CSV table of C-alpha atoms and ligand atoms in Angstrom, one decimal:
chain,number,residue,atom,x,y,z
B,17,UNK,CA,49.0,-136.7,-74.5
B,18,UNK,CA,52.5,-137.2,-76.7
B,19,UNK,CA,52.4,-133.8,-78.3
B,20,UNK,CA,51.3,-131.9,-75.2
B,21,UNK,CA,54.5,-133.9,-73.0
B,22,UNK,CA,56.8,-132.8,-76.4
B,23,UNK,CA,55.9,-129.2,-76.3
B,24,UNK,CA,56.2,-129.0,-72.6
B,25,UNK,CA,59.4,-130.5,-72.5
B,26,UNK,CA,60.4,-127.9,-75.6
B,27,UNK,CA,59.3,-124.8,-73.4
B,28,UNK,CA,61.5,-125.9,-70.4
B,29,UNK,CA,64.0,-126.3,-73.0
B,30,UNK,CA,64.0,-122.9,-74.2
B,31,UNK,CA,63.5,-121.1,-70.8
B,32,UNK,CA,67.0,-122.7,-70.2
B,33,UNK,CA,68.5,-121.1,-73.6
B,34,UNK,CA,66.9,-117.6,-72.6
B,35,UNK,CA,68.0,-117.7,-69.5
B,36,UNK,CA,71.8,-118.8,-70.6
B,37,UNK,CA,74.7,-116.7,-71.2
B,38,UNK,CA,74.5,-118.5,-74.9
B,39,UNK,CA,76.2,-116.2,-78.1
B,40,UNK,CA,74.3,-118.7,-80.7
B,41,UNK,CA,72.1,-116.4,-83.0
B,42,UNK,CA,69.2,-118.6,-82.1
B,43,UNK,CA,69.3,-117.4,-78.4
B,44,UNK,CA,69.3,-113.4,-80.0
B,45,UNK,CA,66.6,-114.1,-82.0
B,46,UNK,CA,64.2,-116.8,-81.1
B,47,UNK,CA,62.3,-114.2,-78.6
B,48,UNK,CA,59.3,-115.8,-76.6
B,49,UNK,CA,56.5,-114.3,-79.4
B,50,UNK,CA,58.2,-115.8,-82.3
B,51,UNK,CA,58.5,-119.0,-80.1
B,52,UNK,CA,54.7,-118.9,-79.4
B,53,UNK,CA,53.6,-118.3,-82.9
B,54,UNK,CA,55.9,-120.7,-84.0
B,55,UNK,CA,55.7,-123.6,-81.6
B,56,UNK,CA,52.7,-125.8,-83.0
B,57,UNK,CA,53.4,-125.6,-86.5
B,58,UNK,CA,54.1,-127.9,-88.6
B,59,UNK,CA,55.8,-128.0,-92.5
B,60,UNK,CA,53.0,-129.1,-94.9
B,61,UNK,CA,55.0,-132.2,-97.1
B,62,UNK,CA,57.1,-133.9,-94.1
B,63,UNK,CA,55.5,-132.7,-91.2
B,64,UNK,CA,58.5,-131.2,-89.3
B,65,UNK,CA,57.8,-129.0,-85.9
B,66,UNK,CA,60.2,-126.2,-84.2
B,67,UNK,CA,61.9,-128.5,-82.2
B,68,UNK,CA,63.6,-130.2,-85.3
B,69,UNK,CA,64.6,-127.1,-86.3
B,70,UNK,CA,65.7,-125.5,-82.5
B,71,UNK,CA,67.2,-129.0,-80.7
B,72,UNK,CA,70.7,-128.8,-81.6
B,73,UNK,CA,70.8,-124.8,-80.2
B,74,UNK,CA,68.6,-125.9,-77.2
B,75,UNK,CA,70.9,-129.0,-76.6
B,76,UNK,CA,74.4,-127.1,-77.1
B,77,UNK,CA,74.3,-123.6,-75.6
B,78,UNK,CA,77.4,-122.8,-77.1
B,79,UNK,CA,76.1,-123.6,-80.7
B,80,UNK,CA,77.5,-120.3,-83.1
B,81,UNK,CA,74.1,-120.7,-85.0
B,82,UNK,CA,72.2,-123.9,-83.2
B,83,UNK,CA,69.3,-123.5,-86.2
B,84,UNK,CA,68.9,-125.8,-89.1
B,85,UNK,CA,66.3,-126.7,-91.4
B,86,UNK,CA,64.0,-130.2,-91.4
B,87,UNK,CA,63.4,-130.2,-94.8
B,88,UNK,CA,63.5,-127.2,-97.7
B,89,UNK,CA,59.9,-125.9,-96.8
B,90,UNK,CA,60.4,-125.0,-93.4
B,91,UNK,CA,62.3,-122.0,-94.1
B,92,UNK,CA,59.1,-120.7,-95.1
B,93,UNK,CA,56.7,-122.3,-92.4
B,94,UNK,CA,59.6,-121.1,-89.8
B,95,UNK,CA,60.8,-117.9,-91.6
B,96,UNK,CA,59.7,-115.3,-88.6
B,97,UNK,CA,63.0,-117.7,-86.9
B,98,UNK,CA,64.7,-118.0,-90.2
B,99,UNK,CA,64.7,-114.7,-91.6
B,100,UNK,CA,66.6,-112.5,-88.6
B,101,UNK,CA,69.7,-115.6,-88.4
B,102,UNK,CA,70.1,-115.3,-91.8
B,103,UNK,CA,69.8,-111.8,-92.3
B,104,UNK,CA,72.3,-111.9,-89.4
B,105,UNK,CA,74.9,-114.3,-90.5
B,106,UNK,CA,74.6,-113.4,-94.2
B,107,UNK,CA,75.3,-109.7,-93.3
B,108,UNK,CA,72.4,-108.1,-94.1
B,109,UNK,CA,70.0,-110.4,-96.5
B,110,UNK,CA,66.9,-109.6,-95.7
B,111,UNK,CA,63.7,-110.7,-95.8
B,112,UNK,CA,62.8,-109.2,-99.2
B,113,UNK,CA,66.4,-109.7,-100.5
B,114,UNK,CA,66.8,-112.1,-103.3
B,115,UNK,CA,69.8,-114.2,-104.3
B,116,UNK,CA,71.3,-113.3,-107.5
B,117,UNK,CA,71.2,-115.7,-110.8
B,118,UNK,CA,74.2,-118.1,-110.1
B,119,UNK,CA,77.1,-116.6,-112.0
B,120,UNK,CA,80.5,-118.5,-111.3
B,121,UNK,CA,83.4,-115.8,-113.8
B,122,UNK,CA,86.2,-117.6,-114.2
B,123,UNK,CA,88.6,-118.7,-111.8
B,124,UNK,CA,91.5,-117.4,-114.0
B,125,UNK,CA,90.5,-113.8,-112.6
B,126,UNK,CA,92.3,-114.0,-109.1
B,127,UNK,CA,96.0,-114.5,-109.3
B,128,UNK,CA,97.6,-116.7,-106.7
B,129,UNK,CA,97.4,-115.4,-103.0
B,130,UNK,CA,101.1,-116.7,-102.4
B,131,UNK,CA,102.7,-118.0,-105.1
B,132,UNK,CA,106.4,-117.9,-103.0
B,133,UNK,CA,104.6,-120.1,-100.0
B,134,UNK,CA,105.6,-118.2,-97.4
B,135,UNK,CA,101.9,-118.4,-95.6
B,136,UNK,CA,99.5,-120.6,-97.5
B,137,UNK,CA,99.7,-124.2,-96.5
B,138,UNK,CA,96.6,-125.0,-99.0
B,139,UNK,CA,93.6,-124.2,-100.2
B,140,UNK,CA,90.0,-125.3,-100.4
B,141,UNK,CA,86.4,-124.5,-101.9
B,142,UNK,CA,83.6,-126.5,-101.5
B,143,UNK,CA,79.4,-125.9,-101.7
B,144,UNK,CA,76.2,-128.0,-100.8
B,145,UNK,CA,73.9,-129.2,-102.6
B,146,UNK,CA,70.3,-130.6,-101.9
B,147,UNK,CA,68.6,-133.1,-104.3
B,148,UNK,CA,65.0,-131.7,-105.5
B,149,UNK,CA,62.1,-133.7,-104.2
B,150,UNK,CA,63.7,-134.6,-100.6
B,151,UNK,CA,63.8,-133.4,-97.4
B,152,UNK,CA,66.9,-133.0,-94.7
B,153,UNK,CA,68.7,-135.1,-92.0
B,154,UNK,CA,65.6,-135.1,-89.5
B,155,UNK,CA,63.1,-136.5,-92.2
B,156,UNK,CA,65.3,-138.8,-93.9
B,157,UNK,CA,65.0,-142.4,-92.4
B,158,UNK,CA,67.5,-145.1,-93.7
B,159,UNK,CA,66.4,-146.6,-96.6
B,160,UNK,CA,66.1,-142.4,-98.1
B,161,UNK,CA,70.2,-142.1,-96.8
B,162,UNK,CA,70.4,-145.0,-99.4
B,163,UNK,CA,68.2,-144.0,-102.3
B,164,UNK,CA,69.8,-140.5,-102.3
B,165,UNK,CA,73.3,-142.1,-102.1
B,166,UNK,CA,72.3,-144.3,-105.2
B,167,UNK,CA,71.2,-141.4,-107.2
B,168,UNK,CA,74.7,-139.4,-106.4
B,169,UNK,CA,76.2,-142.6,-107.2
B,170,UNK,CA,75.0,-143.0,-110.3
B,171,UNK,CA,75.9,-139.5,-111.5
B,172,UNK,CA,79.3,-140.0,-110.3
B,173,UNK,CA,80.1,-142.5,-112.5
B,174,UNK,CA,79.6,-139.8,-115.5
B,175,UNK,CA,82.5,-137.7,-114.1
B,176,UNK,CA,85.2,-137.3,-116.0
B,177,UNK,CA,88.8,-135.7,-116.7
B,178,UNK,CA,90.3,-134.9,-114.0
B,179,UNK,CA,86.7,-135.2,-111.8
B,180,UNK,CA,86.9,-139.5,-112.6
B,181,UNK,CA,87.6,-141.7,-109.4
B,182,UNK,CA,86.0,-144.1,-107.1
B,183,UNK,CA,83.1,-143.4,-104.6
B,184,UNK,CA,84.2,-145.4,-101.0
B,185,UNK,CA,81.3,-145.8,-98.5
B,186,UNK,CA,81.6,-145.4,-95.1
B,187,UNK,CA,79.8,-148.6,-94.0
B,188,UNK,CA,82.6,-151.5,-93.9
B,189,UNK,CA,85.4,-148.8,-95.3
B,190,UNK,CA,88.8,-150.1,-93.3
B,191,UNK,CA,89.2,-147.9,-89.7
B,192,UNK,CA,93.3,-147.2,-91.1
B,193,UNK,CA,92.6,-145.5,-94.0
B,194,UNK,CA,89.3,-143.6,-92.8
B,195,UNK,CA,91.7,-142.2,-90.1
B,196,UNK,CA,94.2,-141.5,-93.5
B,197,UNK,CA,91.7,-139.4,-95.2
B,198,UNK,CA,90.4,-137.3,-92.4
B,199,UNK,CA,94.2,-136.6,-91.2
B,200,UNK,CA,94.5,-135.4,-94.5
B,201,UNK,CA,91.2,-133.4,-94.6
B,202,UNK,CA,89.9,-135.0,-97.2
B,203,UNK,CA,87.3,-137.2,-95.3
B,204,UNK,CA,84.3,-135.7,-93.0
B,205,UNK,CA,85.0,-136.4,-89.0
B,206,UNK,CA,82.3,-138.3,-87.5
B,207,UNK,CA,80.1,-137.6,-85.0
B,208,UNK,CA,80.1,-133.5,-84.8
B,209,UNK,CA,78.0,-133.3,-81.6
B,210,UNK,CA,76.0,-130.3,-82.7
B,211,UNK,CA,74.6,-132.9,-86.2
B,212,UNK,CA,74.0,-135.4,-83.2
B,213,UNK,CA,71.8,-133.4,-81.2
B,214,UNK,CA,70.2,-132.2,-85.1
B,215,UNK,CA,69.2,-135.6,-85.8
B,216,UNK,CA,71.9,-135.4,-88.6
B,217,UNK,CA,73.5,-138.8,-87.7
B,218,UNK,CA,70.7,-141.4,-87.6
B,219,UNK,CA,71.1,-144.8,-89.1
B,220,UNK,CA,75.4,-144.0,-89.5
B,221,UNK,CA,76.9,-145.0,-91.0
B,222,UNK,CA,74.3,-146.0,-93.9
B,223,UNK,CA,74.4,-143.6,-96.9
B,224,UNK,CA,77.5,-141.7,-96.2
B,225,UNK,CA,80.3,-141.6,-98.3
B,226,UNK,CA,83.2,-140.1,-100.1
B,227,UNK,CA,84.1,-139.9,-103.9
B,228,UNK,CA,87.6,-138.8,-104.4
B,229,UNK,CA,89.2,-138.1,-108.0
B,230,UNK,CA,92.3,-140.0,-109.2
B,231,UNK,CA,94.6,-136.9,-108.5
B,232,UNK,CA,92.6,-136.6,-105.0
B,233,UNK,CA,92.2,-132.5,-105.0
B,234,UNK,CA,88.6,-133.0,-105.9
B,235,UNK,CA,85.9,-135.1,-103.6
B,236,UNK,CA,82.2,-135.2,-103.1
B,237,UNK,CA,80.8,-135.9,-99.5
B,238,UNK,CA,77.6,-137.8,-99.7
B,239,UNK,CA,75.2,-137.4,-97.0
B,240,UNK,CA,77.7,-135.8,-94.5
B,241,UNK,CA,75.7,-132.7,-93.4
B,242,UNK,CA,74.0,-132.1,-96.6
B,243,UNK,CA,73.1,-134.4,-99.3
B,244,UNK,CA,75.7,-133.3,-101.5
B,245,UNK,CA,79.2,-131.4,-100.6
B,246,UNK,CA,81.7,-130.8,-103.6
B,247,UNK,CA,84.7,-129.9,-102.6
B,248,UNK,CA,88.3,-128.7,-104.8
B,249,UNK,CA,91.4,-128.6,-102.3
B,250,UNK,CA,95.3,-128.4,-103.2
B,251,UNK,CA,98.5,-127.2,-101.6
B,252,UNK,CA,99.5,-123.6,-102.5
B,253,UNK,CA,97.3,-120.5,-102.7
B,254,UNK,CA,96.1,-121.4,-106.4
B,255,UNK,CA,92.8,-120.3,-105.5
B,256,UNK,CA,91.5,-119.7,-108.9
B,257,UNK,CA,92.3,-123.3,-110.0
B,258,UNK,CA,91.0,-124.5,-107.0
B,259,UNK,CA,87.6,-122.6,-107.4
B,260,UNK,CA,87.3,-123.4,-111.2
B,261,UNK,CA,88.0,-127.4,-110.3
B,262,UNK,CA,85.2,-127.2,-108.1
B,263,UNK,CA,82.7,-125.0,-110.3
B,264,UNK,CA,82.8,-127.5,-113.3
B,265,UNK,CA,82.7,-130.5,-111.3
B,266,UNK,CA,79.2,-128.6,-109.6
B,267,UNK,CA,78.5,-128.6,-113.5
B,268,UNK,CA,79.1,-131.6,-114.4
B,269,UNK,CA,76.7,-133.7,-111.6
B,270,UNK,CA,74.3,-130.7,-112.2
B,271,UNK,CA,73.9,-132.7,-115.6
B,272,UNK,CA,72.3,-135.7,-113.8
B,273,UNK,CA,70.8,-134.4,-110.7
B,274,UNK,CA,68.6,-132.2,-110.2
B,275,UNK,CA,69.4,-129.6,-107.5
B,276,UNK,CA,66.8,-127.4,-104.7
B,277,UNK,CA,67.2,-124.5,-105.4
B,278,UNK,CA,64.8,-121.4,-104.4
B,279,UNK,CA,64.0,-118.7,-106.0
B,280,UNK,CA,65.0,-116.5,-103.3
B,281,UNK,CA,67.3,-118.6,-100.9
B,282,UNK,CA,69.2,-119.8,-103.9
B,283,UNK,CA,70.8,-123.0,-103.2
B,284,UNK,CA,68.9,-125.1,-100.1
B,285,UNK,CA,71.5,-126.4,-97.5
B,286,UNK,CA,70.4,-128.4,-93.8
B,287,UNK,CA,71.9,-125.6,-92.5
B,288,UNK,CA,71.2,-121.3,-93.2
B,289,UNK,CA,74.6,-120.4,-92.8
B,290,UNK,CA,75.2,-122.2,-96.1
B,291,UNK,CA,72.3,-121.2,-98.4
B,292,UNK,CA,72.8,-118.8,-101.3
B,293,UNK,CA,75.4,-120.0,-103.2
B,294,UNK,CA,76.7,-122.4,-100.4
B,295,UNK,CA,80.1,-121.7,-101.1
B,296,UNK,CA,83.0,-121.3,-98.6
B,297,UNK,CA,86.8,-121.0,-100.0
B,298,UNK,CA,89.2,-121.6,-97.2
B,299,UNK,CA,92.7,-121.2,-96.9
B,300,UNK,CA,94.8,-122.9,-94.3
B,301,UNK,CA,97.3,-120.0,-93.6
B,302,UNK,CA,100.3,-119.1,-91.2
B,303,UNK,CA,100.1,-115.5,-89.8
B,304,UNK,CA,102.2,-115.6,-86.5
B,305,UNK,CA,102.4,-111.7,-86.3
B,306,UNK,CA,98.7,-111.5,-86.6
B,307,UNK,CA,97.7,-114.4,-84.2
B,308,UNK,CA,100.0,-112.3,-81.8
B,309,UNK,CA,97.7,-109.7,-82.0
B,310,UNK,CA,94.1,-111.0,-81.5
B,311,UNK,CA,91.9,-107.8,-81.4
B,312,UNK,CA,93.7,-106.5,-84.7
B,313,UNK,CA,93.2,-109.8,-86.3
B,314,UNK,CA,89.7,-109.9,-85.3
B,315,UNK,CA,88.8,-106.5,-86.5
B,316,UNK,CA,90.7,-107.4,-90.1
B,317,UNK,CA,88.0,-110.7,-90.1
B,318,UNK,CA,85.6,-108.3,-89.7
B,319,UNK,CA,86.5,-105.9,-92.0
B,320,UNK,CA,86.8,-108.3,-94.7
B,321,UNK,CA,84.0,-110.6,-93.5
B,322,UNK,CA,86.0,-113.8,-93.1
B,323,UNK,CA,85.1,-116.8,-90.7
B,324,UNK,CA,88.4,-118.0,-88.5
B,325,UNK,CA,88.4,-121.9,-88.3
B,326,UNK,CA,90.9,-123.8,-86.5
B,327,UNK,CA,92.9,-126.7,-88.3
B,328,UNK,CA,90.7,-129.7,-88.4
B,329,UNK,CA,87.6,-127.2,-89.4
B,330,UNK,CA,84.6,-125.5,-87.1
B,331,UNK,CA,84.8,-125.6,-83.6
B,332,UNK,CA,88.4,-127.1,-83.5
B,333,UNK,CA,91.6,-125.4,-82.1
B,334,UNK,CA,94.4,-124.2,-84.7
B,335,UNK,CA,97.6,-126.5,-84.7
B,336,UNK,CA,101.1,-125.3,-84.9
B,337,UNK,CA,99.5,-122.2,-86.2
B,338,UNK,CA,97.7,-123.7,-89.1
B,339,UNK,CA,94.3,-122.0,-89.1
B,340,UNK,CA,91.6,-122.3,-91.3
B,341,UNK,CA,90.5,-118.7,-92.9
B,342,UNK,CA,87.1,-118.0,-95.2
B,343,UNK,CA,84.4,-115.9,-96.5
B,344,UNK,CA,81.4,-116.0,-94.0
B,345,UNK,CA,78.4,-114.8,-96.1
B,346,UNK,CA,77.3,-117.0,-98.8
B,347,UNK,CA,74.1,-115.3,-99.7
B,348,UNK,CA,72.8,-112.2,-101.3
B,349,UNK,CA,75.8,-112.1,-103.4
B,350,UNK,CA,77.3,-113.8,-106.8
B,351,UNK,CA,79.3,-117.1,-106.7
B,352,UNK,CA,82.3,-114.9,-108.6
B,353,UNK,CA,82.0,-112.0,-105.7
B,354,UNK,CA,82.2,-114.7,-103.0
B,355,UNK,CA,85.2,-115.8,-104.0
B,356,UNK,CA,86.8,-112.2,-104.7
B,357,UNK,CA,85.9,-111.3,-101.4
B,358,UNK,CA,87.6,-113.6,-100.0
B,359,UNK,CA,90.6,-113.6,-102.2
B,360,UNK,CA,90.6,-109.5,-101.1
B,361,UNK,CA,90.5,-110.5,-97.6
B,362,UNK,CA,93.4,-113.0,-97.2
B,363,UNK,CA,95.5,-110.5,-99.5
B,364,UNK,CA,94.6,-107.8,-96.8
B,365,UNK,CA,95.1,-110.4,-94.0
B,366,UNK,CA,98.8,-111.2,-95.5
B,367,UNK,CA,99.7,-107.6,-96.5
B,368,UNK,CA,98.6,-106.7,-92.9
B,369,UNK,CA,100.7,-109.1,-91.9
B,370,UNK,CA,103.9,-108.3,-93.4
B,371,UNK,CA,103.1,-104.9,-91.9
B,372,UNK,CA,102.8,-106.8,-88.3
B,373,UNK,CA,106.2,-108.1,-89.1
Q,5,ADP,P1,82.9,-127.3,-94.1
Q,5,ADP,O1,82.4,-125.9,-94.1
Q,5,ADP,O2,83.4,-127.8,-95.4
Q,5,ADP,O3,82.0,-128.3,-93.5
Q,5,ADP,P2,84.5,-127.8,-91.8
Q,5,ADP,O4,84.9,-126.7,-90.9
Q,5,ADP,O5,83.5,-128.8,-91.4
Q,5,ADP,O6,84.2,-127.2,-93.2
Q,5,ADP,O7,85.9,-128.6,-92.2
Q,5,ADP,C1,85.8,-129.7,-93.0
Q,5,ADP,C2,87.2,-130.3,-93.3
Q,5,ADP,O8,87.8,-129.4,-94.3
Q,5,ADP,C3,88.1,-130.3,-92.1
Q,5,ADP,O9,88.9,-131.5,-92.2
Q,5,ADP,C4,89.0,-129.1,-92.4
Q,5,ADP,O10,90.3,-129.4,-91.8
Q,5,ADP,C5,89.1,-129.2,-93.9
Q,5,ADP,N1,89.6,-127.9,-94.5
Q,5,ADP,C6,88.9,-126.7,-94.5
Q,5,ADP,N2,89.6,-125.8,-95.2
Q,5,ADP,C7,90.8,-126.4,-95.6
Q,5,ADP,C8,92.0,-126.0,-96.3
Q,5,ADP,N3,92.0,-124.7,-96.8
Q,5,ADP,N4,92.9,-126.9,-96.5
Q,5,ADP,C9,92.8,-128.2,-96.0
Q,5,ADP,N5,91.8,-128.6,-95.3
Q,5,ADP,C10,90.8,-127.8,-95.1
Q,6,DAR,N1,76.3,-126.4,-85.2
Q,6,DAR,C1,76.3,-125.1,-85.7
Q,6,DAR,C2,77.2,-124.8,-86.9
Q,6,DAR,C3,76.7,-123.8,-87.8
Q,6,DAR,C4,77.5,-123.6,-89.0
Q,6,DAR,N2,78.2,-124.8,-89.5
Q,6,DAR,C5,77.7,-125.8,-90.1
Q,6,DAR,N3,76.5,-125.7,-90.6
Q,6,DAR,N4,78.4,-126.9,-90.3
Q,6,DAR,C6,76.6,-124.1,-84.7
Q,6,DAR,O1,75.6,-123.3,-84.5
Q,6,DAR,O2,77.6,-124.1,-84.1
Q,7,MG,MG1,81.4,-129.0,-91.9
């Protein structure tokens, strides 16, 4: 029958990952046993199976991660898959590890990272958040894209300050200045092949939008990859005023929405690498001496944990040198010592190199 022709068609499917040259974490860790125990459950609420968690990494061998969650309970149902990526990606969070009560500090701690502009083109931090009650990109048909875009909508219109602006769907939003507001990063790209294959772009446009403030260095993606992204971007290496313009705007929609967040994961994202506190701070930086040197620049991303991006974001290429720098782990730590590990690691990125020089 139906489910005997799916899980066939999912076993062929995964001797083809194991037998693959693939780096994505859910080659390493989805090993036949944890496949077997794993492969005819089901998540009790929205009934989501392994392959709705496994078919973007099956699909796309050269997936980093290639994992995602259906909806916020299978990272329990699935957590013999779950618990090594995360534990992986996050560092070292393991299975009994528990994310720490959210504590943000204040932005005012961490002095600019270039205040002469010789390196930092700008800078950017943004986290995910999932709306209690409902379930991620697989399970959501497209009248749920809607209803979840009305309720961020609605909350929206209570920003204010310097969060007020205007929320611009995607559906009928002119071509010209779509192509505007992604050139400037400030709009999600569309169609990200590894969402595609996660069932992440069903029914698109319908649901998906951007808010963007008046001053436009603060935005909220609706229905992108997760529900929810807020985002706080500017020119300059201000990253403290960039981090505290995103941390009470998080505040301020956290007064008419009520987030998922787990008592051990912390905040619930579609994807693991973004649980925790969901936070990445990125800068866009120029280091010619260090891109001359890959190994050594590699080794310094390690040693300060930080995630190398290209230009226009994850699997792109840098332009004229522009590349995108940021913390990788995002759980088992504090949302004030994400962001001073970060700001540690591009200070030892630049001082390293001015060394270089
Ligand atoms: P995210 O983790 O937010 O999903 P992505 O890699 O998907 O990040 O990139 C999303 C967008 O954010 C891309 O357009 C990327 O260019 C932009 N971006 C990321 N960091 C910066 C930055 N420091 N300055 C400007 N744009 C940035
Ligand atoms: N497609 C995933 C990306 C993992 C992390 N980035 C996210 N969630 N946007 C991969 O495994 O490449
Ligand atoms: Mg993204």
């Amino acid at each position: 029958n139906k489910d005997k022709e799916m899980l066939k068609e999912m076993e062929e499917r995964y001797k083809k990952l194991a037998a693959s040259n693939s780096k994505s974490l859910l080659k390493k860790h989805l090993t036949k046993k944890i496949f077997d125990n794993l492969k005819t459950k089901t998540t009790p609420k929205f009934n989501s199976s392994l392959i709705h968690c496994i078919s973007s990494g099956l699909c796309h061998h050269d997936s980093g991660v290639g994992l995602y969650a259906p909806d916020p309970e299978a990272y329990k149902v699935f957590a013999e898959l779950f618990d090594p990526v995360i534990q992986d990606y996050h560092k070292g969070f393991k299975k009994e590890d528990k994310q720490p009560a959210s504590c943000f500090g204040k932005g005012r701690d961490f002095e600019n990272l270039d205040p002469d502009g010789q390196f930092i083109v700008s800078t950017r931090v943004r986290c995910g958040r999932a709306i209690k009650g409902f379930p991620f990109n697989p399970c959501l048909r497209e009248n749920t894209y809607k209803e979840l875009e009305s309720k961020i909508c609605k909350a929206l219109i209570k920003l204010t300050g310097e969060h007020k602006g205007i929320y611009m769907p995607l559906t009928g939003m002119d071509q010209d200045l779509q192509k505007k507001l992604i050139d400037d990063h400030l709009l999600f790209k569309p169609g990200d092949r590894f969402l595609d294959s996660a069932g992440a772009t069903r029914f698109w446009p319908a649901g998906r939008g951007i808010f963007l403030n008046d001053a436009k260095n603060f935005m909220i993606w609706c229905n992108e990859e997760d529900h929810i992204r807020i985002i706080s971007m500017e020119k300059g290496g201000d990253l403290g005023r960039v981090y505290d313009r995103m941390a009470w705007g998080e505040e301020a929609l956290g007064k008419h929405i009520e987030f998922n967040r787990d008592e051990r994961l912390g905040f619930l994202t579609f994807c693991p690498t973004n649980l925790g506190t969901s936070i990445r701070a990125s800068v866009h930086i120029k280091l010619p001496s260090l891109m001359d040197q890959p190994e050594e620049l590699k080794k310094l991303a390690e040693k300060y944990r930080l995630q190398i991006r290209g230009t226009t974001g994850e699997h792109t290429e840098a332009v004229g040198g522009v590349h995108d720098i940021s913390n990788q782990r995002r759980l088992g730590l504090t949302e004030y010592e994400v962001i001073k590990e970060m700001h540690e690691g591009i200070k030892g990125l630049i001082e390293a190199e001015c060394k270089a020089k």
